[in-house]
Coordinates of C-alpha atoms in Angstrom, one line a residue:
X23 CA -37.6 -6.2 -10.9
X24 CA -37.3 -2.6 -10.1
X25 CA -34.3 -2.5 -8.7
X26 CA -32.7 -4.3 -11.4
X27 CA -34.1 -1.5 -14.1
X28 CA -32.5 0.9 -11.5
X29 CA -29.4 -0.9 -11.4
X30 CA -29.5 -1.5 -15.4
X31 CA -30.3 2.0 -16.0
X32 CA -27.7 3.1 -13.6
X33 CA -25.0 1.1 -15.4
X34 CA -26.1 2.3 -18.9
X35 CA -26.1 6.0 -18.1
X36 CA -22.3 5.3 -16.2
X37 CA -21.1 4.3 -20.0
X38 CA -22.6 5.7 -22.1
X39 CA -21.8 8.6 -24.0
X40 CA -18.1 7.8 -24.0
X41 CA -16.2 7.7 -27.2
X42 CA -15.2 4.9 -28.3
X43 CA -11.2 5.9 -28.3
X44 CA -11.9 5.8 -24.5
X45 CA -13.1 2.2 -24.5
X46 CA -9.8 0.8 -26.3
X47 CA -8.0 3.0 -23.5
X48 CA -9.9 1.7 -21.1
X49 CA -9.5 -1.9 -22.4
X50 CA -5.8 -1.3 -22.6
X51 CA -5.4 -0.7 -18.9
X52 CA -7.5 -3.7 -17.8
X53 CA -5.9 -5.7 -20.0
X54 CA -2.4 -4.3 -18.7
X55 CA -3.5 -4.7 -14.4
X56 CA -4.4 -8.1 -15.7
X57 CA -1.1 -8.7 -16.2
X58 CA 0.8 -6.9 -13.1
X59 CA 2.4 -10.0 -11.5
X60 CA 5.7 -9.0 -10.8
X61 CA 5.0 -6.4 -8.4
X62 CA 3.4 -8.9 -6.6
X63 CA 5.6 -11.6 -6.1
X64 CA 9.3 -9.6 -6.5
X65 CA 10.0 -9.7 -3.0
X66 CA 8.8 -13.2 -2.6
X67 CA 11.1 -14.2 -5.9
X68 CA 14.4 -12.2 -4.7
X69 CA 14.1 -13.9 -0.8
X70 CA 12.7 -17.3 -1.8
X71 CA 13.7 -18.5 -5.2
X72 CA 16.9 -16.8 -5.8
X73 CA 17.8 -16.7 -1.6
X74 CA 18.9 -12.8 -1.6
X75 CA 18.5 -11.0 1.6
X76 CA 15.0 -8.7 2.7
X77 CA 17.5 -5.8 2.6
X78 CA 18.2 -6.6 -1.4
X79 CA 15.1 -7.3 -2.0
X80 CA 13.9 -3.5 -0.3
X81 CA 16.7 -2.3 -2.4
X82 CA 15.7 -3.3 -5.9
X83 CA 12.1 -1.9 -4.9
X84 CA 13.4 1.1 -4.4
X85 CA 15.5 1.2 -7.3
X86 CA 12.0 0.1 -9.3
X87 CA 10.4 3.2 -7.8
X88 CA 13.5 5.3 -8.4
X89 CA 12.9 4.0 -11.9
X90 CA 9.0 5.4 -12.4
X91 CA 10.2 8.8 -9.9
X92 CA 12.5 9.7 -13.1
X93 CA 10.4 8.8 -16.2
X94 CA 7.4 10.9 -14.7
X95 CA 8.5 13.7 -15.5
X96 CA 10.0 11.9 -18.9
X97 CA 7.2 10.8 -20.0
X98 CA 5.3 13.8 -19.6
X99 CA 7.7 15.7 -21.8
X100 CA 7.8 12.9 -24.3
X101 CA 4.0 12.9 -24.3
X102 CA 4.0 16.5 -25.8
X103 CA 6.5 16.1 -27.9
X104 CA 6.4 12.8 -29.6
X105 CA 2.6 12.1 -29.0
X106 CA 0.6 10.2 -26.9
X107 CA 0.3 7.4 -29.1
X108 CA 4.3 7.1 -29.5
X109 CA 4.6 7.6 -26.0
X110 CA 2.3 4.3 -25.0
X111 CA 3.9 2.2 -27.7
X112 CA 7.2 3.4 -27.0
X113 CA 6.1 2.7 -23.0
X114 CA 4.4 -0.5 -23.1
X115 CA 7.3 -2.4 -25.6
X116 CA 9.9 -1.2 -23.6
X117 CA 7.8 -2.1 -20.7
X118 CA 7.5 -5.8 -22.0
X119 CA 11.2 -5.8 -23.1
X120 CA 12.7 -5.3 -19.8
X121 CA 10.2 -7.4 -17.9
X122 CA 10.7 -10.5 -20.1
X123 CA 14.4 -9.9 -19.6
X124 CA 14.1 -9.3 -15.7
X125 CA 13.0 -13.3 -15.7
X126 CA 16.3 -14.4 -17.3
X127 CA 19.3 -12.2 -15.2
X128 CA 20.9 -13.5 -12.6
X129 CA 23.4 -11.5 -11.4
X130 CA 22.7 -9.2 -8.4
X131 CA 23.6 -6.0 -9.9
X132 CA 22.3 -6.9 -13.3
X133 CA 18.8 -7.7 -11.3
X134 CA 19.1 -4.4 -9.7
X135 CA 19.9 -2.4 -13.1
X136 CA 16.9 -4.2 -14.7
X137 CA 14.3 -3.4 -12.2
X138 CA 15.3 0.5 -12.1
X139 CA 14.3 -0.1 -16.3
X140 CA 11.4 -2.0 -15.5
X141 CA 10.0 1.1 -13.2
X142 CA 10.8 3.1 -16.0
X143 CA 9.5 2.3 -18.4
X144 CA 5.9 0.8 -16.9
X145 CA 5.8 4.5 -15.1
X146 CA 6.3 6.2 -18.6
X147 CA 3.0 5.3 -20.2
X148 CA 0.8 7.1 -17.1
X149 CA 1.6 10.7 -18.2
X150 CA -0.1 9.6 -21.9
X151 CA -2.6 7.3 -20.8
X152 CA -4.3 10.8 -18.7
X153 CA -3.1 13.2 -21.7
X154 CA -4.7 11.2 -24.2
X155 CA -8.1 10.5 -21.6
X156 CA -8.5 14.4 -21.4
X157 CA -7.8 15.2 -25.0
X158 CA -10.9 12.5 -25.9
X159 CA -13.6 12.6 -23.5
X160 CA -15.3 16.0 -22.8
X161 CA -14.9 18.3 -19.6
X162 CA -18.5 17.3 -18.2
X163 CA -17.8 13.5 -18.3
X164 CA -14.0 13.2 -17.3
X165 CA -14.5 12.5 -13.5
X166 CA -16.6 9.7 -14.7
X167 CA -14.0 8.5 -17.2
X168 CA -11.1 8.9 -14.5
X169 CA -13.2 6.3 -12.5
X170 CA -14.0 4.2 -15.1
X171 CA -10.2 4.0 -15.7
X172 CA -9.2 3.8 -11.8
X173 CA -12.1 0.8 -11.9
X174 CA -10.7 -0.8 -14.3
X175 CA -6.5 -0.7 -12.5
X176 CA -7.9 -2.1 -9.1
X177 CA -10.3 -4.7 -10.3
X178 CA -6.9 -6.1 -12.7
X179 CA -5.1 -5.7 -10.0
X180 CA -7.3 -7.7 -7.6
X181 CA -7.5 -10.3 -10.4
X182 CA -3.7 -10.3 -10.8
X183 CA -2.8 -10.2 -7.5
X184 CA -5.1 -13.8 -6.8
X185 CA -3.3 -15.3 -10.1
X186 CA 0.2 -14.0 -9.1
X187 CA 0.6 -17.0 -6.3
X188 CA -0.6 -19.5 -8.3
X189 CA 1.5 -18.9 -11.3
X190 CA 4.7 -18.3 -8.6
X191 CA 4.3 -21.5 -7.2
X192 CA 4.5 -23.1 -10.9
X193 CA 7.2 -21.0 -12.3
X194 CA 8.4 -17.6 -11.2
X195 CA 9.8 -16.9 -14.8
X196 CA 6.3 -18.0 -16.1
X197 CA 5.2 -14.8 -14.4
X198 CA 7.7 -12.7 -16.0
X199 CA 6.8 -14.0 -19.7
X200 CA 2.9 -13.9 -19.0
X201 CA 3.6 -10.1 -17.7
X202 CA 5.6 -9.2 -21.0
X203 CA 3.0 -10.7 -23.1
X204 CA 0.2 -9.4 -22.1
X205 CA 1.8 -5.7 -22.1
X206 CA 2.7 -6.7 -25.4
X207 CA -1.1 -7.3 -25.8
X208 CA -1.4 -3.7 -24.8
X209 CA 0.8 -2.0 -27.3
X210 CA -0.6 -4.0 -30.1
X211 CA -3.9 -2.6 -29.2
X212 CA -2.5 1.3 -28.8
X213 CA -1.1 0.4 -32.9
X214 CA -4.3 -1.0 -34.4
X215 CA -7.1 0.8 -32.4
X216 CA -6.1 4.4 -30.9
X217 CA -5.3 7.5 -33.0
X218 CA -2.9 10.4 -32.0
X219 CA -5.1 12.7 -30.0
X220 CA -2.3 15.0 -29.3
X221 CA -3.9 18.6 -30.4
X222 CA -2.3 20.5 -32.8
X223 CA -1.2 24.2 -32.3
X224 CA -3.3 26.9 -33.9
X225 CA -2.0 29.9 -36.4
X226 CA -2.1 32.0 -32.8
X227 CA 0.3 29.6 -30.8
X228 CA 2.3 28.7 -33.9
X229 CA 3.5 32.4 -34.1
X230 CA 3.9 33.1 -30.7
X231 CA 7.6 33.4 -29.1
X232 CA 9.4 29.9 -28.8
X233 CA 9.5 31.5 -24.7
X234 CA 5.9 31.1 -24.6
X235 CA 5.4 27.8 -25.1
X236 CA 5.3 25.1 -22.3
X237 CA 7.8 23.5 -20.6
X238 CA 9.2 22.1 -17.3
X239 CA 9.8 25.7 -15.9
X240 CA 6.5 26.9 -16.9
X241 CA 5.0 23.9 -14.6
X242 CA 7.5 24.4 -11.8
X243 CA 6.1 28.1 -11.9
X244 CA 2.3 27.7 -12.1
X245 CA 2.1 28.2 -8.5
X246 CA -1.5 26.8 -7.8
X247 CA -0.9 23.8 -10.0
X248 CA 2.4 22.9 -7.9
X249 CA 0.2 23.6 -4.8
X250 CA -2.2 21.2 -5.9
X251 CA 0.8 18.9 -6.7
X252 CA 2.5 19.7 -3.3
X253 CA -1.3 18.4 -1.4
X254 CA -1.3 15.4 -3.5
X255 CA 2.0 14.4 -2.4
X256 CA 0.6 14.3 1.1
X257 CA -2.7 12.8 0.7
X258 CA -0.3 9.9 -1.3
X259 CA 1.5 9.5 1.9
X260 CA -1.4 8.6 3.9
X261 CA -2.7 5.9 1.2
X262 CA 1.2 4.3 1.0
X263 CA 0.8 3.4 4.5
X264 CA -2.0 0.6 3.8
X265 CA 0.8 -1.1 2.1
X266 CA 3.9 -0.2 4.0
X267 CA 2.7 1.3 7.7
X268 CA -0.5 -1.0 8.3
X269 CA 1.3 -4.7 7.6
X270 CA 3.9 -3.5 9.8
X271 CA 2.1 -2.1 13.0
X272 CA -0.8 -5.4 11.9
X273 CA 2.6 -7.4 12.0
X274 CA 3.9 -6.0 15.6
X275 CA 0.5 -6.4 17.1
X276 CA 0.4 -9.9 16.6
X277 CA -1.5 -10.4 13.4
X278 CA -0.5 -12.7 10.8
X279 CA 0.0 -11.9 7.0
X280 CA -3.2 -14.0 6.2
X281 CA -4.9 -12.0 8.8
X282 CA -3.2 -8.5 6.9
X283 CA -4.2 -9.9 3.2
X284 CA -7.7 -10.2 4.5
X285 CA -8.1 -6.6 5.8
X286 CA -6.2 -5.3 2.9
X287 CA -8.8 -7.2 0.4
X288 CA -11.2 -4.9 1.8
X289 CA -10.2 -2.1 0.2
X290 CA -9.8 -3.6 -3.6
X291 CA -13.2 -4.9 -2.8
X292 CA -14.9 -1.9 -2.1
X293 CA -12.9 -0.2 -5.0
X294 CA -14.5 -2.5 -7.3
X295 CA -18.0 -2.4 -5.8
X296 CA -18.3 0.8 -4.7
X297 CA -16.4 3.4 -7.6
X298 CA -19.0 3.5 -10.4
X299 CA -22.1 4.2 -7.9
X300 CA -19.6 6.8 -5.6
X301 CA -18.7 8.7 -8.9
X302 CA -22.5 8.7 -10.2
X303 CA -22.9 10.4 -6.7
X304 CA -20.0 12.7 -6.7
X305 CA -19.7 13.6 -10.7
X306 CA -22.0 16.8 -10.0
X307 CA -20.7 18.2 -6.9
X308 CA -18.0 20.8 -5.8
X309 CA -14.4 19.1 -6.5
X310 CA -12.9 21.5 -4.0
X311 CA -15.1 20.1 -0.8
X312 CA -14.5 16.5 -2.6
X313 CA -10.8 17.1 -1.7
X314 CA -11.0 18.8 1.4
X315 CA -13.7 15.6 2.6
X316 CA -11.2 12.6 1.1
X317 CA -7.9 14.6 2.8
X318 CA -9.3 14.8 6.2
X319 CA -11.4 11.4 5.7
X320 CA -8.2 9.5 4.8
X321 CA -5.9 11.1 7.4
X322 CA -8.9 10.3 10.0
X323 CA -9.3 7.0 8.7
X324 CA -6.1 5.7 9.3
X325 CA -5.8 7.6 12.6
X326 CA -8.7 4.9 13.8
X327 CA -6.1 2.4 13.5
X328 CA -4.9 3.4 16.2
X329 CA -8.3 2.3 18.2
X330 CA -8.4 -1.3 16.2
X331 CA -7.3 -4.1 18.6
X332 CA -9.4 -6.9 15.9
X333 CA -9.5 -7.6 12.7
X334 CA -12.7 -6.9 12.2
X335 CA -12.2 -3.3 13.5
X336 CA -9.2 -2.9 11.1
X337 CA -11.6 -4.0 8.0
X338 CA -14.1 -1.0 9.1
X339 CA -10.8 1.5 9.5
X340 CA -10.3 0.0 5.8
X341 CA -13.5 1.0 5.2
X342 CA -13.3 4.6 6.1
X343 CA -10.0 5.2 3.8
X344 CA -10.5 3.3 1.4
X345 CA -14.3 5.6 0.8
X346 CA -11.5 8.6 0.6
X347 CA -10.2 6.9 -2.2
X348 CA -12.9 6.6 -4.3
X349 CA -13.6 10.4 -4.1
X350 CA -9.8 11.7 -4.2
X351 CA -8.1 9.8 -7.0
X352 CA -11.0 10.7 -10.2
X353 CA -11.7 14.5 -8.2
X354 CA -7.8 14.9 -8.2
X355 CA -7.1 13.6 -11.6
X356 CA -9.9 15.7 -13.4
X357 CA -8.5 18.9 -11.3
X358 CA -5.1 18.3 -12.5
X359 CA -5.9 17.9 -16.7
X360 CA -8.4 21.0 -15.8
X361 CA -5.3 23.4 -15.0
X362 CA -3.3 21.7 -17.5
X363 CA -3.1 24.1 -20.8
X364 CA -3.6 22.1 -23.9
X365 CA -0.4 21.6 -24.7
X366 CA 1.1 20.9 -21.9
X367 CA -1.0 18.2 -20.4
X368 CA 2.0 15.5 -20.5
X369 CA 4.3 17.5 -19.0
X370 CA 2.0 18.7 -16.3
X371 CA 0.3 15.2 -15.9
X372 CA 4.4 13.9 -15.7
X373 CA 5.1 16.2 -12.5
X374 CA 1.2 15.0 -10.8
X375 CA 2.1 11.3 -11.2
X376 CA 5.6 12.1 -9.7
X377 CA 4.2 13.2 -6.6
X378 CA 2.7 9.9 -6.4
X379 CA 6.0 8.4 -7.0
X380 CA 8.3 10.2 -4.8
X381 CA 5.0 9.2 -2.2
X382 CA 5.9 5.7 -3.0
X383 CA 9.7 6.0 -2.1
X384 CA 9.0 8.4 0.8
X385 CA 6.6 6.6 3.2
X386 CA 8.4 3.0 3.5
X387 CA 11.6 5.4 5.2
X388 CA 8.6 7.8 6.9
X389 CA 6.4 4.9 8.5
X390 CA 9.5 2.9 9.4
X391 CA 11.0 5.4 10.9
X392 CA 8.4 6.6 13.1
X393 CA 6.9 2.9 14.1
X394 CA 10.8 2.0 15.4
X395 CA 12.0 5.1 17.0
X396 CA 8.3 6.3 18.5
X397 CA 5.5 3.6 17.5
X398 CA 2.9 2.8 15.5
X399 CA 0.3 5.1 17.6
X400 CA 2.5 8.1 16.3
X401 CA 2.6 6.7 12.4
X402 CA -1.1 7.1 12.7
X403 CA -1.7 10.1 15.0
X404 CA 0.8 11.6 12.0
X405 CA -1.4 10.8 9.5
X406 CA -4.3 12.4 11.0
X407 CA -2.2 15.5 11.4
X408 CA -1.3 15.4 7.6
X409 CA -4.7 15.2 6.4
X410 CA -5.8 17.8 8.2
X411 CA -2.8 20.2 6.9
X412 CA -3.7 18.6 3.3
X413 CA -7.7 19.5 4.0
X414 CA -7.5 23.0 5.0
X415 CA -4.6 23.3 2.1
X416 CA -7.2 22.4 -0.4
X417 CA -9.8 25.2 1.4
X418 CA -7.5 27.7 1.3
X419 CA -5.6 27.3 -2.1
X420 CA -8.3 25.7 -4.4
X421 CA -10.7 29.3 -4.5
X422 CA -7.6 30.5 -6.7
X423 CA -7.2 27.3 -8.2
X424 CA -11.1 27.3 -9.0
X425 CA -10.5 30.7 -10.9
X426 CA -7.1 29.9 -12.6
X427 CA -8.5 26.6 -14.0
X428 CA -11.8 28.3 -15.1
X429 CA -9.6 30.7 -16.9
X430 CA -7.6 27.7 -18.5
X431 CA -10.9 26.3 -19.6
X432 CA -12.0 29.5 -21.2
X433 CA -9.2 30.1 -23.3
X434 CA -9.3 25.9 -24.0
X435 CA -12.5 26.4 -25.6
X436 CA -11.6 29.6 -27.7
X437 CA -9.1 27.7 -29.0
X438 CA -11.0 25.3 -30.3
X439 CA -13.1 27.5 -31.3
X440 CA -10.8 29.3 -33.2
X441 CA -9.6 26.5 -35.1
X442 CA -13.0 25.4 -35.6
X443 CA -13.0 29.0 -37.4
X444 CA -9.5 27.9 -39.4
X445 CA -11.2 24.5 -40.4
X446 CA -14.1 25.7 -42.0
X447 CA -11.9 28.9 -43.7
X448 CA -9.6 26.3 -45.1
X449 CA -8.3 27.7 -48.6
X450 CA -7.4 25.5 -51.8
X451 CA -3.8 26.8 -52.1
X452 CA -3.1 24.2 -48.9
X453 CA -2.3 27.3 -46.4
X454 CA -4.9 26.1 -43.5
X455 CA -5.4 26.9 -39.8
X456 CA -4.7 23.8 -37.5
X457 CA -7.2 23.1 -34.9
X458 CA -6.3 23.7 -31.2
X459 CA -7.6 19.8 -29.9
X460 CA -9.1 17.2 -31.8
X461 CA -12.5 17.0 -32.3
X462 CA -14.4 14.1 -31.8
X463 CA -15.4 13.4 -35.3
X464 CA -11.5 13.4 -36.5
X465 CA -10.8 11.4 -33.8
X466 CA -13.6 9.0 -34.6
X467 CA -12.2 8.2 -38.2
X468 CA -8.6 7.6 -37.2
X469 CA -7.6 3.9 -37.6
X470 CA -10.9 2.9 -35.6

């Protein structure tokens, strides 16, 4: 009984305190992995059901990633300008469009031209899902929140990816339908339950120069953000390779694919069972020794690999990268949004999640390339070197990047101050000072 007050109480003090905008987020991204069954079974549809070759079938992937490499960095722009909530609707329809019509096509180029939309426009919405997390929940609980939200992707995507075969051996188009409706789902949800959060510019902003305002350059020039962005391109690398290095080097070392779904299980598993507690245990502590730990664990961890000549010692390498991942992916989000000024969170969210996308299309050539011309003991005595370079980038870099985002923070919070100031000031004659960021009542009494 004991431990299940712990357990209870440990569960109660992970969710609560959230706003409740959060929760329909959070809803709308389970709801959304749910759904994710044509990444799953694409290749399996191109080869098996429509009898295209492996090489088409590797080329529409990469025209799908191609696809979400391009609307990072538009989304992130469309996020500030149009509003998060625009952005998501805009996102997720399109989104559902294109998938429902990637079921019907037929023709190879018509396929390929589809699938570059599809990565579109599901890649779109990621820039505004993160704006709009960071504009709602406050600075103290967003690591938690992050988690919440990465919980919530793996555990629909373990779901999804168990349902996927099922509903493929039925009826591949099936998949493509259920997929559009249940993104659907997901933009009704963003209509009826979330508000704009997108803050509004104070009197102070409003009359600065039209230079001073944010844009692409201005991210491409905030040198310790694009630092940060430059490490995160590299610790992506070394997580790509549990789907495109490790099946390959499991494949040439005589393991079977049931034998590589098992090992990869491991890590959604441990996602699912082990985020909340991790975060509970890493909310508190230094982000800049959480990234230097994941880079080197993850680099490490894959460099064991190397070692594993069972299964069972490739689930424990699992193990060991997958614990990286827990810590990396909510320390490196909440870093990001926390050098991120206020209005410019989109656009500097867009250019973090392209790293990750650019990772995507970079490691299939990178691991391939390697394993054929030198073998897989280089891929992961590669990796190893990476993290390390990745590790002692975050020691070196994130003291300035501690003190640029502590800056950022500051003048955050005299901004809102400051339109706090405007609000309560507000004058009958309709001249009124804008508040820089919502604040949690307004947002409360939007269409909630």
């Amino acid at each position: 009984m004991p431990y299940a007050l712990r357990a209870r109480r440990a569960v109660r003090e992970t969710v609560s305190g959230l706003p409740r905008e959060f929760w329909w987020l959070w809803t709308s991204t389970l709801v959304n992995r749910l759904g994710a069954f044509v990444a799953t079974f694409m290749a399996l549809y191109l080869t098996l059901d429509r009898g295209y070759s492996a090489t088409y079938a590797g080329l529409v992937a990469a025209l799908h990633g191609l696809g979400g490499v391009v609307s990072s960095l538009g989304g992130g722009v469309m996020t500030d300008r149009l509003g998060r909530r625009p952005t998501l609707l805009i996102a997720q329809s399109s989104t559902a469009a294109s998938v429902a019509l990637l079921g019907f096509v037929r023709d190879p180029v018509a396929i390929a031209g589809v699938a570059f939309l599809v990565g579109m426009a599901s890649n779109a919405s990621r820039p505004a899902v993160q704006a709009m997390m960071a504009d709602i929940v406050r600075p103290e609980d967003r690591i938690r929140a992050f988690s919440l939200n990465y919980w919530a992707i793996n555990l629909g995507f373990a779901v999804s990816s168990m349902a996927a075969g099922f509903i493929a051996e039925v009826s591949y188009r099936a998949g493509f339908l259920i997929e559009a409706g249940m993104t659907m789902v997901c933009a009704v949800l963003v209509f009826l339950r979330l508000p704009e959060s997108k803050p509004t510019a104070t009197v102070t902003e409003a009359a600065a120069p039209r230079d001073a305002s944010v844009s692409l350059r201005t991210v491409l020039r905030d040198g310790p953000f694009m630092s940060v962005v430059g490490l995160s391109f590299l610790v992506a690398l070394i997580f790509q390779q549990g789907a495109v290095g490790l099946p390959v080097a499991m494949g040439e070392a005589g393991f079977t694919p049931a034998e590589y779904g098992m090992a990869i299980a491991v890590n959604g598993v441990l996602i699912v069972v082990l985020q909340i507690p991790v975060t509970r245990f890493i909310q508190h502590r230094d982000p800049r020794r959480l990234l230097v730990v994941s880079s080197v664990l993850a680099g490490y961890g894959f460099a064991l690999t190397a070692f594993a000549g069972s299964l069972g010692v490739i689930a424990l390498t699992v193990c060991v990268w997958t614990l990286a991942e827990i810590v990396n992916a909510p320390t490196q989000t909440s870093l990001v949004v926390r050098l991120s000024p206020v209005h410019g969170r989109g656009r500097y969210q867009g250019m973090y999640t392209m790293s990750w996308s650019v990772a995507a299309l970079v490691a299939p050539l990178l691991s391939g390339f390697v394993i054929d011309r030198f073998g897989a003991e280089w891929l992961w005595g590669l990796c190893a070197l990476v993290g390390t370079v990745a590790g002692v980038g975050y020691a070196v870099l994130m003291r300035r990047v501690s003190e640029e985002g502590e800056k950022k923070e500051t003048d955050k919070d005299k901004d809102e101050d400051e339109g706090r100031d405007q609000e309560e000031t507000r004058t009958a004659d309709g001249v009124l000072g804008v508040a820089d960021g919502v604040s949690r009542e307004s947002r409360s009494s939007g269409t909630l």
